[in-house]
Short mmCIF file of C-alpha atoms and ligand atoms in Angstrom, two decimals:
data_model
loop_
_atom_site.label_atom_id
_atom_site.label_comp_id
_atom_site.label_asym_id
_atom_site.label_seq_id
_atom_site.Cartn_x
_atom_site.Cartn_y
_atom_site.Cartn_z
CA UNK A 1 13.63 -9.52 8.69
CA UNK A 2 14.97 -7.26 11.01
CA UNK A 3 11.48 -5.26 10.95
CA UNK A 4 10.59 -3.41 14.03
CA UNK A 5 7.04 -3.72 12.56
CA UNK A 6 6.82 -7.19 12.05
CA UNK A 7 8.36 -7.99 15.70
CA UNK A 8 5.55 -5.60 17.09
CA UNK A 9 3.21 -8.15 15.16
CA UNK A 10 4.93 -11.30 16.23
CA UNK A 11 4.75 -10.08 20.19
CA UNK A 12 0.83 -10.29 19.40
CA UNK A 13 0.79 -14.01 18.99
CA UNK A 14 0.45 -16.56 21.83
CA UNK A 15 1.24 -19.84 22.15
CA UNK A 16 -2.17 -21.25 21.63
CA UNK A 17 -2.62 -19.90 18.42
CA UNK A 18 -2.57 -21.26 15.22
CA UNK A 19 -1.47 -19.00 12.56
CA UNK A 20 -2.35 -17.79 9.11
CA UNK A 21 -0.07 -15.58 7.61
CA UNK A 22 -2.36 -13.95 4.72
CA UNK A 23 -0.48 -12.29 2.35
CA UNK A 24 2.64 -13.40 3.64
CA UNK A 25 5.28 -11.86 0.56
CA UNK A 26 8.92 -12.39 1.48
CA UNK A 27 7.52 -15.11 4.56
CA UNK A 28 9.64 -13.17 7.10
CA UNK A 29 6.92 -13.10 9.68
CA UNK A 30 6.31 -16.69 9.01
CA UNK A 31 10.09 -17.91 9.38
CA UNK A 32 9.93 -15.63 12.78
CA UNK A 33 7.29 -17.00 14.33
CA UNK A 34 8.19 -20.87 13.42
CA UNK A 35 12.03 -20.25 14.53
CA UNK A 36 11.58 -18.74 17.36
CA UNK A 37 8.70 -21.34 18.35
CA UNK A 38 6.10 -18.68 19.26
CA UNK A 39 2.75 -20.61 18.22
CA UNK A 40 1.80 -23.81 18.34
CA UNK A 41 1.66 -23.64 14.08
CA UNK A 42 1.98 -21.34 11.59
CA UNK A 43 0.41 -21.36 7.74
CA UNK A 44 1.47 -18.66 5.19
CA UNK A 45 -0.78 -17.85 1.92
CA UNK A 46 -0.22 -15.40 -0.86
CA UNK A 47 -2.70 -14.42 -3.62
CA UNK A 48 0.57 -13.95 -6.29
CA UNK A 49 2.49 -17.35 -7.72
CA UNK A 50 5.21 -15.14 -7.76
CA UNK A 51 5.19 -14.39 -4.20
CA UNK A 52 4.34 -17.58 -2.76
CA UNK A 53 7.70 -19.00 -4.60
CA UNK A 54 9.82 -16.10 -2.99
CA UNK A 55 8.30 -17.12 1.08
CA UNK A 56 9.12 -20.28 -0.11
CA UNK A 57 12.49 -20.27 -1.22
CA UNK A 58 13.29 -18.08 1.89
CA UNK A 59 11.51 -20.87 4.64
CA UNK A 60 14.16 -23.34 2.28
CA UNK A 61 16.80 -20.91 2.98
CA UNK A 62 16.27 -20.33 6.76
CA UNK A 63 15.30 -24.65 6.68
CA UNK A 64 11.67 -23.98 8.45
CA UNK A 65 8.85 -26.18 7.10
CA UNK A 66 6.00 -23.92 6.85
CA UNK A 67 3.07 -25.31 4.50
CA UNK A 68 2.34 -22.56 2.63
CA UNK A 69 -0.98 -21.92 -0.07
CA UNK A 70 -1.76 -20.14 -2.89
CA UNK A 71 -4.81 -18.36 -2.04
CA UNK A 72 -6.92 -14.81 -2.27
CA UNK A 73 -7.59 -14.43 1.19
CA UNK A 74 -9.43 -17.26 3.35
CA UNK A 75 -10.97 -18.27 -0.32
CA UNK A 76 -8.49 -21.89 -0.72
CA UNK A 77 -7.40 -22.48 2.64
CA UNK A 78 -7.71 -26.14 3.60
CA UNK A 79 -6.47 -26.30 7.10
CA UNK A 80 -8.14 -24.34 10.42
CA UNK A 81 -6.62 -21.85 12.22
CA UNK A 82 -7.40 -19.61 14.70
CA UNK A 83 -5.48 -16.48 14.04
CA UNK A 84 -4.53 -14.68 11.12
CA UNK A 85 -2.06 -12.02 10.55
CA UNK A 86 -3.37 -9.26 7.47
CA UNK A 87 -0.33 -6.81 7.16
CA UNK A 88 1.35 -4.72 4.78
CA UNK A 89 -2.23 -4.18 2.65
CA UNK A 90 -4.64 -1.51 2.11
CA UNK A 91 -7.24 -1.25 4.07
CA UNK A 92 -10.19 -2.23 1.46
CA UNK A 93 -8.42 -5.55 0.42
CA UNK A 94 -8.09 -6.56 4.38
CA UNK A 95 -12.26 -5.56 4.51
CA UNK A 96 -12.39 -7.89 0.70
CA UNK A 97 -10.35 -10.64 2.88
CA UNK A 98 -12.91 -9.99 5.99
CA UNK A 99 -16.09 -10.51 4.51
CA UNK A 100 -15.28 -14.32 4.17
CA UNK A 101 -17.55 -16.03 6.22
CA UNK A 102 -15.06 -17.83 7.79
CA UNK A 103 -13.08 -15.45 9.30
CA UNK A 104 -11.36 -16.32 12.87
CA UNK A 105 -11.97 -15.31 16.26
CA UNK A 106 -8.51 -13.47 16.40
CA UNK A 107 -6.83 -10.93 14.13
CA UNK A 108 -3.77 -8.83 13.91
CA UNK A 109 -4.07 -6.05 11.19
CA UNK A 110 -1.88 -3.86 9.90
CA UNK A 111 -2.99 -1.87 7.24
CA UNK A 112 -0.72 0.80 5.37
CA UNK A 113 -4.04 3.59 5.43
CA UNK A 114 -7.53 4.31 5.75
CA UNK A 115 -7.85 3.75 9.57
CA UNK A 116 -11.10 5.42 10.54
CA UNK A 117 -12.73 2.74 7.81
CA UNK A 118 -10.36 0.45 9.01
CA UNK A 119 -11.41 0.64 13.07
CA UNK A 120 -15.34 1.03 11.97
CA UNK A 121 -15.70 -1.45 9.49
CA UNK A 122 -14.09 -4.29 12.09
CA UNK A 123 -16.30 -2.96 14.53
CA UNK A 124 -19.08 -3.31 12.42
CA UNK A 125 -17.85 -6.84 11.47
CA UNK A 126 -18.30 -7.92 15.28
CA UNK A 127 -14.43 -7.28 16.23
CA UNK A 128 -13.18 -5.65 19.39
CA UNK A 129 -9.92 -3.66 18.77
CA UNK A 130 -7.62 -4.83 21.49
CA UNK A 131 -4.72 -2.73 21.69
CA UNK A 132 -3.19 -0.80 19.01
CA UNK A 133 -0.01 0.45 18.44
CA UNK A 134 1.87 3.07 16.26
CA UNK A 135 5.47 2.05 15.17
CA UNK A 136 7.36 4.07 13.54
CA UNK A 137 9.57 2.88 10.71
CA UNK A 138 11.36 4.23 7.95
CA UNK A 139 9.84 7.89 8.92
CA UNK A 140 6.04 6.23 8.22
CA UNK A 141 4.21 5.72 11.02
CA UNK A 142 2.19 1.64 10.98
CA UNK A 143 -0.86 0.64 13.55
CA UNK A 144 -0.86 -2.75 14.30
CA UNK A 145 -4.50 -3.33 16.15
CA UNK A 146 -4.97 -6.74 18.05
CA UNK A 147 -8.53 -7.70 17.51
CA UNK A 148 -10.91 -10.66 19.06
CA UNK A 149 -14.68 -11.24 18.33
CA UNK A 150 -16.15 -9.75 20.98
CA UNK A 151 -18.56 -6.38 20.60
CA UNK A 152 -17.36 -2.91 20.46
CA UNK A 153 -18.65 0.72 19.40
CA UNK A 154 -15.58 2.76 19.73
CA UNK A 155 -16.49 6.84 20.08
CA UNK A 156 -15.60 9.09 17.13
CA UNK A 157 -12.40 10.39 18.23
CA UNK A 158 -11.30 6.88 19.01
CA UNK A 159 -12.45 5.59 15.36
CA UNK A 160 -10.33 8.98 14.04
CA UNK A 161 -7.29 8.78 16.06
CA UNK A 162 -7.14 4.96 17.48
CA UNK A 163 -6.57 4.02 20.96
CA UNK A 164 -3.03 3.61 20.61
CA UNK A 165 -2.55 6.43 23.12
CA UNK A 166 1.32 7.18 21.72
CA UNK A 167 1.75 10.74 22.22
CA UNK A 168 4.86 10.72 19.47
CA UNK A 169 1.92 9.65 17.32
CA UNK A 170 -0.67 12.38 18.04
CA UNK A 171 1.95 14.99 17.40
CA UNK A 172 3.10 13.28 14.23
CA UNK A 173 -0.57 13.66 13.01
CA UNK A 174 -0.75 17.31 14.08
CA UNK A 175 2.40 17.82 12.25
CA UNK A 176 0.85 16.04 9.12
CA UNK A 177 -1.93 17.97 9.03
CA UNK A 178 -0.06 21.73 9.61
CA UNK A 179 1.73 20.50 6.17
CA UNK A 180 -1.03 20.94 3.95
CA UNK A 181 -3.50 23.66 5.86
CA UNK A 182 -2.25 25.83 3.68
CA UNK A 183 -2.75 24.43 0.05
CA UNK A 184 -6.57 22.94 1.12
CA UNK A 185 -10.02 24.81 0.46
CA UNK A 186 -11.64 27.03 3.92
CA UNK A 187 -14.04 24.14 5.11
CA UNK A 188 -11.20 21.74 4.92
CA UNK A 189 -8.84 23.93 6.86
CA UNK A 190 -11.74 24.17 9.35
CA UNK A 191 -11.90 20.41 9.56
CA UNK A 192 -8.19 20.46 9.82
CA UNK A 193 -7.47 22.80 12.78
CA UNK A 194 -10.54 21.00 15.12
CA UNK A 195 -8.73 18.29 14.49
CA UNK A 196 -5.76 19.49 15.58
CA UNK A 197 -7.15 20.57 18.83
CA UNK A 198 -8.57 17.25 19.35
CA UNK A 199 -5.14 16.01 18.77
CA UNK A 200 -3.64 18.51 21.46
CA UNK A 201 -6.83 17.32 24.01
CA UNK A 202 -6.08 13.80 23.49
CA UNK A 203 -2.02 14.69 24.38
CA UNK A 204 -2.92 17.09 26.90
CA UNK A 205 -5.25 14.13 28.43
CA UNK A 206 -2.28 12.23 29.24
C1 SAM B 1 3.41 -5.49 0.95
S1 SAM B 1 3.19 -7.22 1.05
C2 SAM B 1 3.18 -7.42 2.81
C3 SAM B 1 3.99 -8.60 3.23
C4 SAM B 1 3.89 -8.94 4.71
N1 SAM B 1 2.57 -9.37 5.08
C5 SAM B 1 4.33 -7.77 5.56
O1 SAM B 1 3.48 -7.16 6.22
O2 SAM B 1 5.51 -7.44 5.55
C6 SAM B 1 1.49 -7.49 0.65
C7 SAM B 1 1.27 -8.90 0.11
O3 SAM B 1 -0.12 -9.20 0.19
C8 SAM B 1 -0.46 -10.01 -0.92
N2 SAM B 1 -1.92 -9.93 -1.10
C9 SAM B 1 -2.65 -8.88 -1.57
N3 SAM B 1 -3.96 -9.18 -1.59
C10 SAM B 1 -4.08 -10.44 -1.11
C11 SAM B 1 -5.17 -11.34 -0.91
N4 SAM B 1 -6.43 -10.97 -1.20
N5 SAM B 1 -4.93 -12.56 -0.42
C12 SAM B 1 -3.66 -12.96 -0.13
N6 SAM B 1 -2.57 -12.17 -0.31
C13 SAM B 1 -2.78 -10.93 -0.80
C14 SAM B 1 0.35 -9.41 -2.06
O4 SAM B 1 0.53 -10.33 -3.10
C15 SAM B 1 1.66 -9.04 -1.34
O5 SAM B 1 2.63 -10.05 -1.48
#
């Protein structure tokens, strides 16, 4: 539980809200939130029987009552909320989750890749990205974006790169892209080093 991640996550939520933990695994976000009183309710729902028993044996074992559901997505929920928390999934299932139309007017993501889809698609949904932020954990860098319903058309480079403006971040990306300039095809090495440079702008910006 001791996830630098999932505290990063948990400062996101204010007392108003009413939580839905999607996909909540283990329940350790759940169990954080609810012990350390930092919503006014919090809801946890897994798509796997399997998981749902684990989050629940573990709100028995840290004696929270958190109702918890089995459920793919918002599909079988049968309480309201106003926030939900999608983390720790790929970017197409939290889009497969979105396209519910009942989806709330607050969301914090955190998906383990495709970003650029990620940041356009919620656009495109009618969600503003917030704030984001890049934690780093276990060597992997995770962005954790804040979003409301409100209207947004964030710029290329911002749909590329975020708006987390973490320099540590930027230069981690550089870095990830100098690993494999060598092994990819001219064009993509082309694409690689402007995007490098955009990187270096973006730090040199700051
Ligand atoms: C890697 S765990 C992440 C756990 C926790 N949310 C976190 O960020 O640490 C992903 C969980 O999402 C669940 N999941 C995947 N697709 C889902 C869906 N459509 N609806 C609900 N849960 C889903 C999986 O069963 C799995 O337990």
């Amino acid at each position: 539980m001791n996830s630098e991640r999932l505290k990063i996550i948990a400062s996101k939520i204010s007392q108003k809200d009413i939580v839905l933990d999607v996909g909540t695994d283990h329940g350790y976000l759940s169990i954080m939130l609810k012990k350390n009183k930092l919503c006014k309710e919090v809801y946890a729902s897994e798509i796997s029987k399997k998981a749902l028993e684990t989050a629940q044996n573990n709100f028995r074992k840290y004696h929270v009552q958190i109702k918890s559901f089995l459920s793919d997505g918002f599909k079988d929920i049968p309480v309201s909320f106003n926030t939900a928390v999608i983390a720790g999934m790929g970017t197409h299932t939290i889009l497969n989750i979105l396209k519910d139309p009942h989806t709330p007017e607050k969301l914090i993501i955190a998906s383990n890749n495709n970003y650029y889809l990620l940041r356009k698609n919620l656009n495109k949904m009618g969600y503003k990205i917030v704030t984001e932020e890049a934690v780093l954990e276990n060597n992997h860098y995770y962005i954790i974006l804040l979003c409301i319903r409100a209207n947004q058309k964030l710029k290329k480079k911002e749909l590329l790169y975020g708006i987390s403006n973490n320099e540590e971040y930027y230069k981690y990306l550089i870095e990830e892209r100098k690993k494999i300039i060598s092994q990819v095809p001219l064009l993509k090495k082309i694409k690689l080093v402007k995007e490098c440079l955009e990187l270096k702008g973006l730090i040199e910006k700051k």
